[in-house]
XYZ file of C-alpha atoms in Angstrom:
473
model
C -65.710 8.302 -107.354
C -63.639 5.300 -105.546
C -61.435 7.275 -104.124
C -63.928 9.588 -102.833
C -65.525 6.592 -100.758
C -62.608 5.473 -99.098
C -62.983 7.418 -95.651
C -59.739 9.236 -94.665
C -58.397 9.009 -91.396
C -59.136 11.528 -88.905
C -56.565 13.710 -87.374
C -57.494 11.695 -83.782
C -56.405 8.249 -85.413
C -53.265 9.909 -86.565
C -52.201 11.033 -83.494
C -52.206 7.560 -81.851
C -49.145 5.920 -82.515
C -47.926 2.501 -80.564
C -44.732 3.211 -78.297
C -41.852 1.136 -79.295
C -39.365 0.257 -76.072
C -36.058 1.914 -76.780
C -32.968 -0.682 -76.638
C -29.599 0.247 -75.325
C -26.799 0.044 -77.260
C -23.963 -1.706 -75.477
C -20.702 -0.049 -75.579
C -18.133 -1.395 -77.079
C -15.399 0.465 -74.954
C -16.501 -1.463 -71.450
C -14.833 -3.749 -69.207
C -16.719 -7.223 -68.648
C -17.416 -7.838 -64.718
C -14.994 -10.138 -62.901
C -16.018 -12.942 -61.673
C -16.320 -13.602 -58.412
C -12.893 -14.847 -56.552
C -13.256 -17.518 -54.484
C -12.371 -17.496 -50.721
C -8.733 -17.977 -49.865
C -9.114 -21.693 -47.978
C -10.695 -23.079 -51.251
C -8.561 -21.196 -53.780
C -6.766 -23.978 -54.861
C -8.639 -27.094 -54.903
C -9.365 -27.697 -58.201
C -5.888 -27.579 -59.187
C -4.728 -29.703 -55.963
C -8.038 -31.920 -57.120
C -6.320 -32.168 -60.859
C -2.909 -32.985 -59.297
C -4.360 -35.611 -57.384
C -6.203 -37.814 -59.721
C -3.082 -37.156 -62.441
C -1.514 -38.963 -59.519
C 1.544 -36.113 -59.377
C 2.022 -36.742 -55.796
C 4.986 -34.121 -55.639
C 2.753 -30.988 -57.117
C -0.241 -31.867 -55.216
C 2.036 -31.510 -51.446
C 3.437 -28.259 -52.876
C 0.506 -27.144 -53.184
C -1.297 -28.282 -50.300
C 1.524 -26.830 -48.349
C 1.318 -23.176 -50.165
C -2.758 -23.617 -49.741
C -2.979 -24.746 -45.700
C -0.025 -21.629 -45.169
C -2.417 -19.140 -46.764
C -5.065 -20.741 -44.896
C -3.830 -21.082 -41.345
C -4.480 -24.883 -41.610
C -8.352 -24.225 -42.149
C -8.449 -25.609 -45.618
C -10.790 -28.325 -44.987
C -10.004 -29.962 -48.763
C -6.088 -29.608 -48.715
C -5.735 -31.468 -45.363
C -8.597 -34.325 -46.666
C -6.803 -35.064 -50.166
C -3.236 -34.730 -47.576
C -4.789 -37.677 -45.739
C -5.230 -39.647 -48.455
C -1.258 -39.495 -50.452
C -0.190 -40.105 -47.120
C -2.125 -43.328 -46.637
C -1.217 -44.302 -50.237
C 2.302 -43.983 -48.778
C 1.320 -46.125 -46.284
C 1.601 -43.614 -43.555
C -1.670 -44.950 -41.839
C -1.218 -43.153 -38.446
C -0.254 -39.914 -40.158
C -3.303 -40.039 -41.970
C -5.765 -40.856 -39.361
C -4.543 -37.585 -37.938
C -5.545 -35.476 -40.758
C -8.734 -36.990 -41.217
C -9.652 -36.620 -37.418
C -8.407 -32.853 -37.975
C -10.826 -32.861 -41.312
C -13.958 -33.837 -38.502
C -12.796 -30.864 -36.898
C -13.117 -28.678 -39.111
C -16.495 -29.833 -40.342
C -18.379 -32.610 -38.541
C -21.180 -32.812 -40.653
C -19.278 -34.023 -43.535
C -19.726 -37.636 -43.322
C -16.907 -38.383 -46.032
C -14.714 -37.311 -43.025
C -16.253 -39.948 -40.714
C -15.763 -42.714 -43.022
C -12.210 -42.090 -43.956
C -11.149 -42.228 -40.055
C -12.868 -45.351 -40.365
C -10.857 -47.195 -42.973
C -7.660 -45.468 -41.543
C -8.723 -47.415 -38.003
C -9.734 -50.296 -39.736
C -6.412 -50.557 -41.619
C -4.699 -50.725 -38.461
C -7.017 -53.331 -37.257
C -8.539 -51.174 -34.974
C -12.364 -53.066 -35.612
C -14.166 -51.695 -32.803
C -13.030 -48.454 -32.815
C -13.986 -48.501 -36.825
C -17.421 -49.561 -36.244
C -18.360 -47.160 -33.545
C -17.011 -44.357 -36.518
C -19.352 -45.799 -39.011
C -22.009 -45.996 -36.633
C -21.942 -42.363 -36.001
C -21.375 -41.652 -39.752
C -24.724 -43.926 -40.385
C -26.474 -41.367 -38.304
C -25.238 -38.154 -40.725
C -25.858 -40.214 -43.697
C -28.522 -43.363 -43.174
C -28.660 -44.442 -46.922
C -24.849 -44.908 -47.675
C -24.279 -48.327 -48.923
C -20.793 -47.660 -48.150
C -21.033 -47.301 -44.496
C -23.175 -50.667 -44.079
C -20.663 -52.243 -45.930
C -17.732 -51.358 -44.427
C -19.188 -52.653 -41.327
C -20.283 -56.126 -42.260
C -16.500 -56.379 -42.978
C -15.490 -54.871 -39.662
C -18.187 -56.993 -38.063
C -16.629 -60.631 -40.199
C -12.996 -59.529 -39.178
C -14.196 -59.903 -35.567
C -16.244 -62.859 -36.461
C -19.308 -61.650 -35.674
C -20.971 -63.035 -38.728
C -24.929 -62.669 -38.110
C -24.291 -58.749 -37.540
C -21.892 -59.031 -40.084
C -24.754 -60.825 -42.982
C -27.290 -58.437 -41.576
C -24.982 -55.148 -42.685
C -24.340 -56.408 -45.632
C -28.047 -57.230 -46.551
C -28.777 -54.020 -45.665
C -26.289 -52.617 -48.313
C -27.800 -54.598 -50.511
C -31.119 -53.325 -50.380
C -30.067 -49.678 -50.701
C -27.611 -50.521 -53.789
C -26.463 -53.363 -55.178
C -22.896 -53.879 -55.841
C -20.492 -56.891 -57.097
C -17.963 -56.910 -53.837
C -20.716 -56.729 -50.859
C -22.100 -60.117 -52.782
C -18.681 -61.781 -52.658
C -17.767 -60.563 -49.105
C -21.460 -62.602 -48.208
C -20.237 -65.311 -49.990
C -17.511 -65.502 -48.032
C -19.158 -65.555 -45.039
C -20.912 -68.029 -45.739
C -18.482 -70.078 -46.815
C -16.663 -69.804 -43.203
C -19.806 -70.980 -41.874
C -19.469 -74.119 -43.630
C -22.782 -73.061 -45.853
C -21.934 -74.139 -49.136
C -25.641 -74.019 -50.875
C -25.934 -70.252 -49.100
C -23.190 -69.146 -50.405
C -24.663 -70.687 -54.017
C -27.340 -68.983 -53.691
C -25.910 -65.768 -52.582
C -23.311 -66.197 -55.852
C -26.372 -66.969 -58.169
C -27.960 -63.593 -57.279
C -24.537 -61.710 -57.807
C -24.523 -63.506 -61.357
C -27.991 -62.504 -62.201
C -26.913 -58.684 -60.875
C -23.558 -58.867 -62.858
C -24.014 -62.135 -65.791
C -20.764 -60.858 -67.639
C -18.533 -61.306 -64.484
C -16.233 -63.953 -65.053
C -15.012 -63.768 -61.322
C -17.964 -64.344 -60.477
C -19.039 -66.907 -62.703
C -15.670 -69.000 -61.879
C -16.904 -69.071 -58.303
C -20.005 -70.326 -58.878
C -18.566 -72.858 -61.079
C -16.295 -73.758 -57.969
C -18.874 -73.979 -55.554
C -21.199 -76.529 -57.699
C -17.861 -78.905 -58.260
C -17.657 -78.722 -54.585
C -21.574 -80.027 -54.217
C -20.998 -82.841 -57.171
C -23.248 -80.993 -59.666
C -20.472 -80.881 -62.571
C -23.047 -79.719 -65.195
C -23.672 -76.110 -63.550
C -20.061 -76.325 -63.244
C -19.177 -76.845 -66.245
C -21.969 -74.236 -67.671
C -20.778 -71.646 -65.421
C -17.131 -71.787 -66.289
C -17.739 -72.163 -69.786
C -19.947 -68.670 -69.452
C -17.001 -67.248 -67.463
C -14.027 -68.535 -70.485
C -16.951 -67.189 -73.115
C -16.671 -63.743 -71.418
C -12.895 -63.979 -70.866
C -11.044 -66.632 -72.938
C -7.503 -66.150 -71.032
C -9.431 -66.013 -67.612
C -6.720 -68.869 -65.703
C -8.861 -69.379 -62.692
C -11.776 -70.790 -64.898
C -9.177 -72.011 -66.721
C -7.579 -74.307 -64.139
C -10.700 -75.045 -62.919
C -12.314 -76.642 -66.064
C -8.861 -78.515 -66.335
C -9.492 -79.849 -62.914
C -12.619 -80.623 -63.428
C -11.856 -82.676 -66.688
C -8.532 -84.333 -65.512
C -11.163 -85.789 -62.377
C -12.765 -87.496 -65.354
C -9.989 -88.776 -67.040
C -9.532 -87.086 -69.922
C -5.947 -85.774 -69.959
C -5.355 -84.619 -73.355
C -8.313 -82.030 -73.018
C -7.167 -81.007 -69.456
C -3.583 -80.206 -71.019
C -4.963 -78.630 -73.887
C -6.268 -76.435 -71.232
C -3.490 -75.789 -69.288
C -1.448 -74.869 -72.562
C -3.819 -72.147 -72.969
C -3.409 -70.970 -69.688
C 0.186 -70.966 -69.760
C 0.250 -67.801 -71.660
C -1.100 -65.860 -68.572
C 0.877 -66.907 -65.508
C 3.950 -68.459 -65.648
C 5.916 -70.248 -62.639
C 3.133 -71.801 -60.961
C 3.255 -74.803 -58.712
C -0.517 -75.556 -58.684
C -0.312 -75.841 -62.990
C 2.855 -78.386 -62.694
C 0.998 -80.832 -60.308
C -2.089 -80.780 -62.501
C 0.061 -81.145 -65.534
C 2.550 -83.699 -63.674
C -0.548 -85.791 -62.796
C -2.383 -85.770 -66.263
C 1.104 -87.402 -67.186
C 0.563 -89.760 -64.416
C -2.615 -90.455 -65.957
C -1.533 -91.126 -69.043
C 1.627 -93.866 -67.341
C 4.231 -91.159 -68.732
C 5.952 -91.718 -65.316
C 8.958 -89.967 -66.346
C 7.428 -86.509 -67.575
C 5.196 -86.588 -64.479
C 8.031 -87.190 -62.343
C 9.835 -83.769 -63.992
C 6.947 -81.748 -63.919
C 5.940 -82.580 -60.149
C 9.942 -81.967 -59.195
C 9.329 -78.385 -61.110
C 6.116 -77.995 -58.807
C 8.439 -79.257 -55.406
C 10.732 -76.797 -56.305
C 8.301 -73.684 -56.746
C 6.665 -74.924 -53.606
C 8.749 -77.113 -51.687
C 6.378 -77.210 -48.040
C 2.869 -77.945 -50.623
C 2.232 -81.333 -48.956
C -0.334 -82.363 -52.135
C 2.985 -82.128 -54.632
C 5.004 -84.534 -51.977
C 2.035 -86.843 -52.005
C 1.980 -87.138 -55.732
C 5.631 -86.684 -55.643
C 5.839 -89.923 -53.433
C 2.946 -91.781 -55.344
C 4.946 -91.879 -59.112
C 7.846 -92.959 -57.416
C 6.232 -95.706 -55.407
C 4.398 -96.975 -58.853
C 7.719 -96.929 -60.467
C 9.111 -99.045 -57.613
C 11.666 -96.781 -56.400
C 10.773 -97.281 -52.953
C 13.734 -94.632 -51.388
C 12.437 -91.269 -53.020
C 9.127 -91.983 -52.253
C 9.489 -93.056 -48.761
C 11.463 -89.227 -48.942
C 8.521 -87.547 -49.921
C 6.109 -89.854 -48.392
C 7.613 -88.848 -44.952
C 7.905 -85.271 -46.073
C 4.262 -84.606 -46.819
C 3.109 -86.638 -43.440
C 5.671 -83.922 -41.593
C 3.934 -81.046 -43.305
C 0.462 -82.440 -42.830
C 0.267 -85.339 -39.874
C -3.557 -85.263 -40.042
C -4.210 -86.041 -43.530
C -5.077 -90.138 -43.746
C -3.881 -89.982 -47.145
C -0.940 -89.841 -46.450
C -0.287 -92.828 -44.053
C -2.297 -95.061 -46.469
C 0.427 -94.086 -48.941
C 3.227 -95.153 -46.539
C 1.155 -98.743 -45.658
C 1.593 -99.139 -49.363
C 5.081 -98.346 -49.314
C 5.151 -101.017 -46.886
C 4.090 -103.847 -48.805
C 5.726 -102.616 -51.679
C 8.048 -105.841 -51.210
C 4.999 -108.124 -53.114
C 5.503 -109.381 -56.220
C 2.931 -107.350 -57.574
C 3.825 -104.213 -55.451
C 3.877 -101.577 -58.445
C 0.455 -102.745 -59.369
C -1.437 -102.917 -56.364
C -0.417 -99.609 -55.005
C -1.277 -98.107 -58.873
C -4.900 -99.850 -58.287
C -5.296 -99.131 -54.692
C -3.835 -95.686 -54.258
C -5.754 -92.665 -55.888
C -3.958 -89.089 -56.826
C -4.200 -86.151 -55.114
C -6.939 -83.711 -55.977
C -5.205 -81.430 -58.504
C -5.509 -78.180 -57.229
C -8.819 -75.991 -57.570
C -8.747 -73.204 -55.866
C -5.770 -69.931 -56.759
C -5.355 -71.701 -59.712
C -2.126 -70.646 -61.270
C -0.345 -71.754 -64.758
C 3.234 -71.941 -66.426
C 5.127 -71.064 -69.610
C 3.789 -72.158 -72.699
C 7.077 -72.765 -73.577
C 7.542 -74.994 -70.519
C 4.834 -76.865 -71.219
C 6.257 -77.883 -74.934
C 9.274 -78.916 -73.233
C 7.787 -81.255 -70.566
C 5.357 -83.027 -73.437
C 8.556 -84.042 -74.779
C 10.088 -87.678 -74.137
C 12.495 -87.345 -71.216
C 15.375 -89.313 -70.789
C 15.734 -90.385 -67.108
C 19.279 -90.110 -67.069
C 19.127 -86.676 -67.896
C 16.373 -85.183 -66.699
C 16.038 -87.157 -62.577
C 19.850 -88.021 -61.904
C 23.386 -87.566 -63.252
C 24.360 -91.133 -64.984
C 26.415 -92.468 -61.851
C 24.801 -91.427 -59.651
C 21.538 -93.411 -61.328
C 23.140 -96.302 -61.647
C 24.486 -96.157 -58.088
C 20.904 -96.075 -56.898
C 19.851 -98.627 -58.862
C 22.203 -101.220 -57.613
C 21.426 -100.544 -54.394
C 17.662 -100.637 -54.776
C 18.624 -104.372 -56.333
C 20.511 -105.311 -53.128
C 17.984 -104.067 -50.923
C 15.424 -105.689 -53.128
C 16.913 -109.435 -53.691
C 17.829 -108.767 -49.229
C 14.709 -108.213 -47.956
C 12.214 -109.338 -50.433
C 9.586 -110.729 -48.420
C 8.423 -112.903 -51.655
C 12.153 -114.866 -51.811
C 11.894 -115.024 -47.324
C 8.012 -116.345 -47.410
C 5.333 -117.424 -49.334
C 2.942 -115.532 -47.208
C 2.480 -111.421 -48.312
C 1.729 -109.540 -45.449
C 2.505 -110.078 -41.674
C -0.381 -109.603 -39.230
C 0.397 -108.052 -35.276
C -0.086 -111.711 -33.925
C 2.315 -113.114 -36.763
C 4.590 -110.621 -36.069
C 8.313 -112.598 -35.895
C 9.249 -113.641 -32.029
C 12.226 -111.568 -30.755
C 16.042 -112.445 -31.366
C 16.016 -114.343 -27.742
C 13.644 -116.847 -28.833
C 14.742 -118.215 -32.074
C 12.708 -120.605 -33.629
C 13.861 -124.291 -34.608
C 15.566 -125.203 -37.686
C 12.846 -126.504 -39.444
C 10.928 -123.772 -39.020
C 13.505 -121.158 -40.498
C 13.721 -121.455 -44.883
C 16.488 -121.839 -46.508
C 16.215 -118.645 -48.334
C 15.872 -116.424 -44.861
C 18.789 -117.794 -43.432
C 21.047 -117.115 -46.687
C 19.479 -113.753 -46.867
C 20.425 -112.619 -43.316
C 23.924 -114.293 -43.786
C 24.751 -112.061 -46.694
C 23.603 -109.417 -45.371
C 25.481 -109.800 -42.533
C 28.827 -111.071 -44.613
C 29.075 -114.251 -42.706
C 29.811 -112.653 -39.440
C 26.315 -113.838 -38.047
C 26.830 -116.722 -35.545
C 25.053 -119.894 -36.591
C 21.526 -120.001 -36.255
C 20.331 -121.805 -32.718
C 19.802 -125.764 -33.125
């Protein structure tokens, strides 16, 4: 009975079937399509591309060569990347010719432009650079590039408003770590120290792990007297890069200005293992030794310093300056006179040599230590020595080895003793210094006897080994 009430499909139900989509069934036996070739001028570019950043010179011209010959010289990629080995090889003109053949060929590309641009502005062709980036700016108006390169085109000619105006305008379509320093230094040839802060505080909140940058900055505020943002700044920039020597130098600096000279050589020490042979570290380190009245070890480490730089008019200063506190009045009337040749403008430098002149006191060492302040050690391209060095000029000198040969030292001696117990103005007169209207009369008009002491008129008469004619009655 159940199965008699389950209806049974008609034969019109049966005949309705859905229509399944036939698949064909690939062949196993067929070739795969090629793929498309490339046309015959741009063949090759990846592989001269490849070549190029591997930096395998050679290949990449063989190539280039085989490429522009198939190409008729039309290969607008070959003769760009040509362009650029060439001015790598510092072929500048050779390259400026390429690229103006690469505007040829396209002059809608404004990578084209821009590289006749830096080839002109390498050979300090300025104007003729910044009409090229002009008319790249109109192919490409939002290249940072382009406004950038012409704010430096535009400071080279010392144009510096359009210059700072380019450069803003880079800015504000991309930020970037060198147009902020190239501001800076804009600034800074305009004399505008706090702009140029302010322009290297934005650059630190762009880039805050910079240590370049942050060294700078540090710079900048010693230069303005505010030593704590100094100080925070290059202690960011040696946090970010312990062996960084600029910040470095500079915190040495800024600690030997205060006095304390262990620190500031503790500093330099740890310098030392960066860059070796540096004048600017031997003053610094010469003058923390001055510092410290080790006379001797400053006077080796400042003669290193002369002899990496010998025309550095600070090192002859301080040069000059030891040897005047240690009363050796010849080698630092040498250096004295050396550093006033170099750098006649610097009032330094002739105070030094007044103190050299009254150097014949009593207390001649002491007043010209009191009087008479070091150089500023050096602050800016700081540089550092040897470690090794620097363990050997901590170490107690002796000044007949290290300054003179033995004779020779002795020999100088003896005649700084003569010279001394001569002209001593203490043994001639009671009276230190000699003003203009004091000055002695000339030889024609002697004065009387009485006038003339004792100790003058043996002095002159020794000097003279008693072939001086008796004084006038």
């Amino acid at each position: 009975m159940a199965d008699r009430s389950v209806q049974e499909p008609s034969s019109d139900q049966t005949e309705k079937k859905v229509a399944i989509p036939s698949v064909p069934v690939p062949n196993s036996n067929a070739r795969p399509k090629k793929a498309p070739e490339l046309s015959v001028f741009e063949r090759r570019n990846w592989l001269i591309h490849l070549h190029y950043v591997r930096k395998e010179f050679d290949t990449c011209k063989a190539l280039i060569r085989e490429q522009l010959s198939e190409a008729g010289g039309m290969c607008e990629y070959a003769v760009y990347v040509q362009g650029l080995i060439l001015r790598q090889e510092g072929k500048i003109q050779e390259s400026l010719d390429l690229f103006q053949t690469c505007t040829v060929l396209n002059m809608q590309n404004p990578e084209n432009l821009k590289q006749v641009a830096r080839s002109l502005f390498l050979l300090a062709r300025h104007k003729a650079a910044i009409d090229v980036y002009n008319q790249a700016a109109t192919i490409s108006e939002k290249d940072w590039e382009i406004f950038h390169n012409l704010g430096v085109c535009y400071m080279y000619l010392r144009d510096y408003t359009k210059a700072k105006d380019c450069l803003k305008q880079a800015l504000s379509l991309r930020r970037h770590e060198v147009t902020y320093v190239v501001l800076g230094k804009i600034y800074l040839l305009e004399r505008d120290i706090n702009a140029a802060i302010d322009i290297y505080r934005s650059a630190v909140e762009y880039s805050p792990e910079n240590p370049d940058l942050l060294t700078t900055l540090g710079l900048l505020y010693m230069q303005v007297n505010q030593f704590q943002k100094a100080f925070e700044n290059l202690g960011n920039a040696m946090a970010f890069n312990p062996s960084h020597t600029k910040a470095i130098m500079a915190a040495g600096s800024m600690m030997q200005n205060h006095a304390d000279y262990d620190v500031a050589i503790t500093k330099y020490r740890i310098a030392a293992a960066t860059i070796p042979e540096s004048p600017p570290l031997w003053n610094n380190i010469g003058m923390c030794f001055f510092g410290k009245k080790k006379f001797v070890a400053a006077i080796s480490c400042l003669k290193r310093a002369n002899y990496l730089a010998p025309f550095d008019w600070k090192i002859l200063y301080n040069l000059g300056l030891v040897h005047l506190t240690m009363q050796q009045y010849a080698s630092s009337f040498h250096f004295i006179s050396a550093a006033i040749n170099l750098k006649s403008d610097m009032a330094q430098l002739y105070m030094l040599l007044a103190a050299y002149s009254a150097t014949n006191t009593e207390d001649s060492g002491q007043w010209s230590q009191q009087k008479i302040k070091p150089s500023l050690p050096y602050e800016e391209e700081p540089d550092v020595m040897s470690e090794s060095s620097l363990m050997q000029s901590t170490q107690e000198i002796s000044p007949d080895t290290e300054l003179y040969p033995t004779s020779k030292l002795n020999m100088y001696k003896n005649e700084i003793r003569e010279s001394e117990s001569s002209y001593s103005l203490s043994e001639i007169h009671p009276r230190k210094l000699v003003s203009i209207d004091q000055a002695p009369l000339p030889p024609t008009h002697l004065p009387e006897d009485d006038d003339i002491p004792e100790e003058l008129e043996s002095a002159v008469r020794r000097n003279h080994r008693g072939k001086l004619p008796p004084l006038a009655s």
